[in-house]
């Protein structure tokens, strides 16, 4: 099991491509500096009228499959 932390700050306009399906995957850099690819659908529940703002935690299993993705602050 592996845990990654991300700080995300995207405007509503930047999130439109996530929400409408134009963007399928995001490549982000964790606080540890590791590059992680995440399906865009995992971010959709966190989009509001301001976009996406906050710190998030991604937990993967031993096969690098997503176990959980959540906002932590």
PDB file of C-alpha atoms in Angstrom:
ATOM      1  CA  UNK A   1       0.000   0.000   0.000  1.00  0.00           C
ATOM      2  CA  UNK A   2       1.278   3.456  -0.914  1.00  0.00           C
ATOM      3  CA  UNK A   3      -0.002   6.890   0.157  1.00  0.00           C
ATOM      4  CA  UNK A   4       0.411  10.111  -1.840  1.00  0.00           C
ATOM      5  CA  UNK A   5      -0.542  13.663  -0.876  1.00  0.00           C
ATOM      6  CA  UNK A   6      -1.409  16.434  -3.351  1.00  0.00           C
ATOM      7  CA  UNK A   7      -2.213  20.119  -3.073  1.00  0.00           C
ATOM      8  CA  UNK A   8      -4.653  21.081  -5.799  1.00  0.00           C
ATOM      9  CA  UNK A   9      -5.780  24.539  -6.796  1.00  0.00           C
ATOM     10  CA  UNK A  10      -7.742  24.641 -10.044  1.00  0.00           C
ATOM     11  CA  UNK A  11     -10.204  27.323 -11.092  1.00  0.00           C
ATOM     12  CA  UNK A  12     -13.707  26.422 -12.200  1.00  0.00           C
ATOM     13  CA  UNK A  13     -12.691  27.107 -15.809  1.00  0.00           C
ATOM     14  CA  UNK A  14      -9.735  24.726 -15.507  1.00  0.00           C
ATOM     15  CA  UNK A  15     -12.088  22.064 -14.109  1.00  0.00           C
ATOM     16  CA  UNK A  16     -14.589  22.240 -16.956  1.00  0.00           C
ATOM     17  CA  UNK A  17     -12.512  19.843 -19.060  1.00  0.00           C
ATOM     18  CA  UNK A  18     -12.493  17.381 -16.141  1.00  0.00           C
ATOM     19  CA  UNK A  19     -16.218  17.624 -15.661  1.00  0.00           C
ATOM     20  CA  UNK A  20     -17.314  17.372 -19.284  1.00  0.00           C
ATOM     21  CA  UNK A  21     -15.007  14.418 -20.033  1.00  0.00           C
ATOM     22  CA  UNK A  22     -12.593  16.195 -22.383  1.00  0.00           C
ATOM     23  CA  UNK A  23      -9.741  15.248 -20.056  1.00  0.00           C
ATOM     24  CA  UNK A  24      -9.672  11.547 -19.123  1.00  0.00           C
ATOM     25  CA  UNK A  25      -6.522  11.416 -16.974  1.00  0.00           C
ATOM     26  CA  UNK A  26      -4.415  13.838 -14.970  1.00  0.00           C
ATOM     27  CA  UNK A  27      -0.732  13.606 -14.296  1.00  0.00           C
ATOM     28  CA  UNK A  28       0.115  15.172 -10.972  1.00  0.00           C
ATOM     29  CA  UNK A  29       3.165  15.383  -8.781  1.00  0.00           C
ATOM     30  CA  UNK A  30       2.757  14.283  -5.189  1.00  0.00           C
ATOM     31  CA  UNK A  31       4.322  16.229  -2.353  1.00  0.00           C
ATOM     32  CA  UNK A  32       7.012  13.533  -2.371  1.00  0.00           C
ATOM     33  CA  UNK A  33       7.913  14.506  -5.952  1.00  0.00           C
ATOM     34  CA  UNK A  34       6.558  11.279  -7.430  1.00  0.00           C
ATOM     35  CA  UNK A  35       4.585  11.492 -10.657  1.00  0.00           C
ATOM     36  CA  UNK A  36       1.129   9.932 -10.415  1.00  0.00           C
ATOM     37  CA  UNK A  37      -1.549   9.441 -13.079  1.00  0.00           C
ATOM     38  CA  UNK A  38      -5.138   9.691 -11.869  1.00  0.00           C
ATOM     39  CA  UNK A  39      -8.407   9.174 -13.760  1.00  0.00           C
ATOM     40  CA  UNK A  40     -10.255  12.506 -14.009  1.00  0.00           C
ATOM     41  CA  UNK A  41     -13.420  10.924 -12.655  1.00  0.00           C
ATOM     42  CA  UNK A  42     -11.851  10.757  -9.209  1.00  0.00           C
ATOM     43  CA  UNK A  43     -11.751  14.567  -9.054  1.00  0.00           C
ATOM     44  CA  UNK A  44     -15.295  15.276 -10.274  1.00  0.00           C
ATOM     45  CA  UNK A  45     -16.963  14.907  -6.840  1.00  0.00           C
ATOM     46  CA  UNK A  46     -14.714  17.668  -5.492  1.00  0.00           C
ATOM     47  CA  UNK A  47     -15.528  20.325  -8.122  1.00  0.00           C
ATOM     48  CA  UNK A  48     -17.640  23.232  -6.916  1.00  0.00           C
ATOM     49  CA  UNK A  49     -18.395  26.744  -8.196  1.00  0.00           C
ATOM     50  CA  UNK A  50     -14.836  27.825  -7.298  1.00  0.00           C
ATOM     51  CA  UNK A  51     -13.097  24.818  -8.874  1.00  0.00           C
ATOM     52  CA  UNK A  52     -11.004  22.415  -6.798  1.00  0.00           C
ATOM     53  CA  UNK A  53      -9.006  23.604  -3.828  1.00  0.00           C
ATOM     54  CA  UNK A  54      -7.433  21.601  -1.049  1.00  0.00           C
ATOM     55  CA  UNK A  55      -5.077  18.893   0.023  1.00  0.00           C
ATOM     56  CA  UNK A  56      -5.878  15.363  -1.090  1.00  0.00           C
ATOM     57  CA  UNK A  57      -4.719  11.878  -0.163  1.00  0.00           C
ATOM     58  CA  UNK A  58      -4.491   8.997  -2.631  1.00  0.00           C
ATOM     59  CA  UNK A  59      -4.016   5.465  -1.343  1.00  0.00           C
ATOM     60  CA  UNK A  60      -3.125   2.693  -3.780  1.00  0.00           C
ATOM     61  CA  UNK A  61      -2.806  -1.051  -3.311  1.00  0.00           C
ATOM     62  CA  UNK A  62       0.259  -3.154  -4.085  1.00  0.00           C
ATOM     63  CA  UNK A  63      -0.762  -3.215  -7.783  1.00  0.00           C
ATOM     64  CA  UNK A  64      -1.014   0.610  -7.934  1.00  0.00           C
ATOM     65  CA  UNK A  65      -4.811   0.489  -8.173  1.00  0.00           C
ATOM     66  CA  UNK A  66      -6.725   3.222  -6.355  1.00  0.00           C
ATOM     67  CA  UNK A  67      -7.995   2.204  -2.955  1.00  0.00           C
ATOM     68  CA  UNK A  68      -9.192   5.637  -1.897  1.00  0.00           C
ATOM     69  CA  UNK A  69      -8.968   9.272  -2.912  1.00  0.00           C
ATOM     70  CA  UNK A  70     -10.176  11.939  -0.495  1.00  0.00           C
ATOM     71  CA  UNK A  71      -9.819  15.556   0.520  1.00  0.00           C
ATOM     72  CA  UNK A  72      -7.957  15.871   3.814  1.00  0.00           C
ATOM     73  CA  UNK A  73      -8.068  19.666   4.217  1.00  0.00           C
TER      74      UNK A  73
END
